[in-house]
């Protein structure tokens, strides 16, 4: 076996006759994985993992491997286009980049003159690592309105962790936690923000115990020492119940609690409102199991919580994040080796500085949409989507005239899709930058061809909190596609903001790297840069919060007029909060399970990925299926108070019979009409976006927990 | 002579299906020989049996497909790799019926049988088969000498604390 080594790139080059191999950094999801890109005759022929990359150690996922199918897809948009028919007519003509950017610039300036900069909304979805450059553009232009997924995805983790302990505590997988509690996350499939499944998997190989909190059985749940199969949306109650056990059995870290937390007494009072009898009733999880999990998590050191987005797409969003952090804190796992660490970034200009948040004038900041309502979100430059739709449709509190979506497909991904569609139809002017003509792009006036990760130079993982940055190196050029960064750098000059930008974007990378005394051309030769690693920094420095303590009791939330301690609120549409609705819609619908191959709305046109999932699937317990006359593989209708969609049924015993699980973001690029079937199976036809169903601090909507009925489709 | 095996510890498999796409990439995004199948979930008492099981040709010691092939297109090499020679295959499908693991496929266009040849075009030049070349995040796909693989699997199993 000695002749065989993993990722033997020299041999690979020789055997297949590749012309070159470029090390780069994938971004088919949130990014993270180091890759080896093999090129022949100017085309990417093979993608493999980079065994030297500290993030993925050479392993990859389906999406990274199939990147070429997206990059070279025949339907890919490779030049700018302008719509020549009515919205949604699918009639486009080719234009030049100059025409496209001049038109966009002219519109932006016109709306700013007539209606204020706030009438121009920029947006991104899960982002192509373009977050910072989009904020930079909006802030310097004077618009406080950047519409992202940040109200219900990752933004809440950032906002709540900064106010609680100064930064997002990242699991220190490198030092092998001995107990891992996976909460609302399927890390091995989703490779979520700041994490990859591989190090998690290795920690289990090293002997970690596993607790999984999930309403749905996953392989991790099947392997778990304890699986807590909670009622959807009751996470905060469950976590408060665990806190209750830890406090009352004195399993907490006494030194940490005595010296480094703020608000212990009110916290104890709060957790005492959640005795296990009550928690069992709320969560449907037997109290003994809750106790067992709490004891395991609190007594094994070091321990870590691997959290995911599911806890944020709820009315309890901010409190879910906070209460899980409090669990990390009181057990002494914060900033401990092998626990969760407040990693320091490398010494470079950070995303906040590059995003130019300090340059947005105060009077513009005060106009941020929904700023009075969702105050924590607003503090972190995040807005709730409905605020934008209302501003377009009703011009309240002021009109929004122009949308510019860069890597975003809100028709598919934002709650209450019908309203989103209406708003996009009404918008005075809309530009989109994307890879394909998506259902959202089909409503635009101009669509720009965006570059994929293989077509750009950038500092990868710049925005993450794991303490690394890595070079993403441009390998190929496809058509006239341009990276979002270069595109905005160019546009910035055309709207007269050139003084804060660069003559070419490489100089922006130099500017970011400057404090490390590096230029892009030096960094490009490196494997990665890592911030200095240190543990228990709070002993010297305290935490970066107003009290310098780990804030169990949040002084920031208190000042904003929110409950300073986490509490549990019942989901707005549940069997208990809406018993009348429940009579007609007798199942709890959960949504958004992660699938190998897809990244939200992306990749349904890549053949190797689409063949993994041909149709949208709703999972349903065999007993429930029997009762509703549904058989394996049937097309079924899922209906909520807001509309109906179709999925195919898969019988799945790993769910409570009272719950069904649908998938999100399904559209059908193979349907050539301009709608591409956006409303057929789009789970957001079913979801609600009314303000009162949103988390009061972050504006997160409850897209993952609602009530539905389900029945066979009539043929 | 070294013996080569591809062994997958499906206790560790997460069902991420990366191995499938790695295989597909090797065969120019046209075909793949490894498929991850879901087994369960089935409730047994208070527990669930729920696995993802990658299925691929096992390169059997006594391959039933070899005996079933009237053209002698299938043969087991001395190093253990069972190779189906596409040039010799006449497309009779006998091997498909003979395989107890459902691991032989069919190319409708070319009218020939297809199976995993353990990337012998790679192995013979010192490269690890595509699916086993460190793509798997669970590190549960092993290639090489079967005895030492089984020993590694056992060692890892003893260390684990999960179910
Ligand atoms: S996990 Fe993300 S970064 Fe890694 S290979 Fe997959 S898509 Fe790329
Ligand atoms: S790559 Fe590994 S974990 Fe993923 S499906 Fe294949 S064997 Fe399972």
Short mmCIF file of C-alpha atoms in Angstrom, two decimals, chain A residues 85 95 207 232 255-256 259 314 401 413 459 483 489 494 529 563 587 647 708:
data_model
loop_
_atom_site.label_atom_id
_atom_site.label_comp_id
_atom_site.label_asym_id
_atom_site.label_seq_id
_atom_site.Cartn_x
_atom_site.Cartn_y
_atom_site.Cartn_z
CA UNK A 85 -41.20 42.12 -22.78
CA UNK A 95 -26.51 44.00 -23.75
CA UNK A 207 -14.80 8.83 21.52
CA UNK A 232 -40.99 21.57 16.74
CA UNK A 255 -15.66 29.27 39.30
CA UNK A 256 -17.05 30.56 36.03
CA UNK A 259 -16.39 35.24 38.65
CA UNK A 314 -38.80 30.57 14.81
CA UNK A 401 -38.41 51.81 -5.77
CA UNK A 413 -36.74 31.43 -0.10
CA UNK A 459 -10.15 36.02 0.64
CA UNK A 483 -17.50 38.43 -9.62
CA UNK A 489 -16.37 48.05 -7.55
CA UNK A 494 -20.38 54.96 -11.98
CA UNK A 529 -3.59 32.62 7.70
CA UNK A 563 -36.72 40.64 28.16
CA UNK A 587 -50.57 18.25 11.35
CA UNK A 647 -44.77 17.12 -3.04
CA UNK A 708 -51.13 21.92 7.56
#
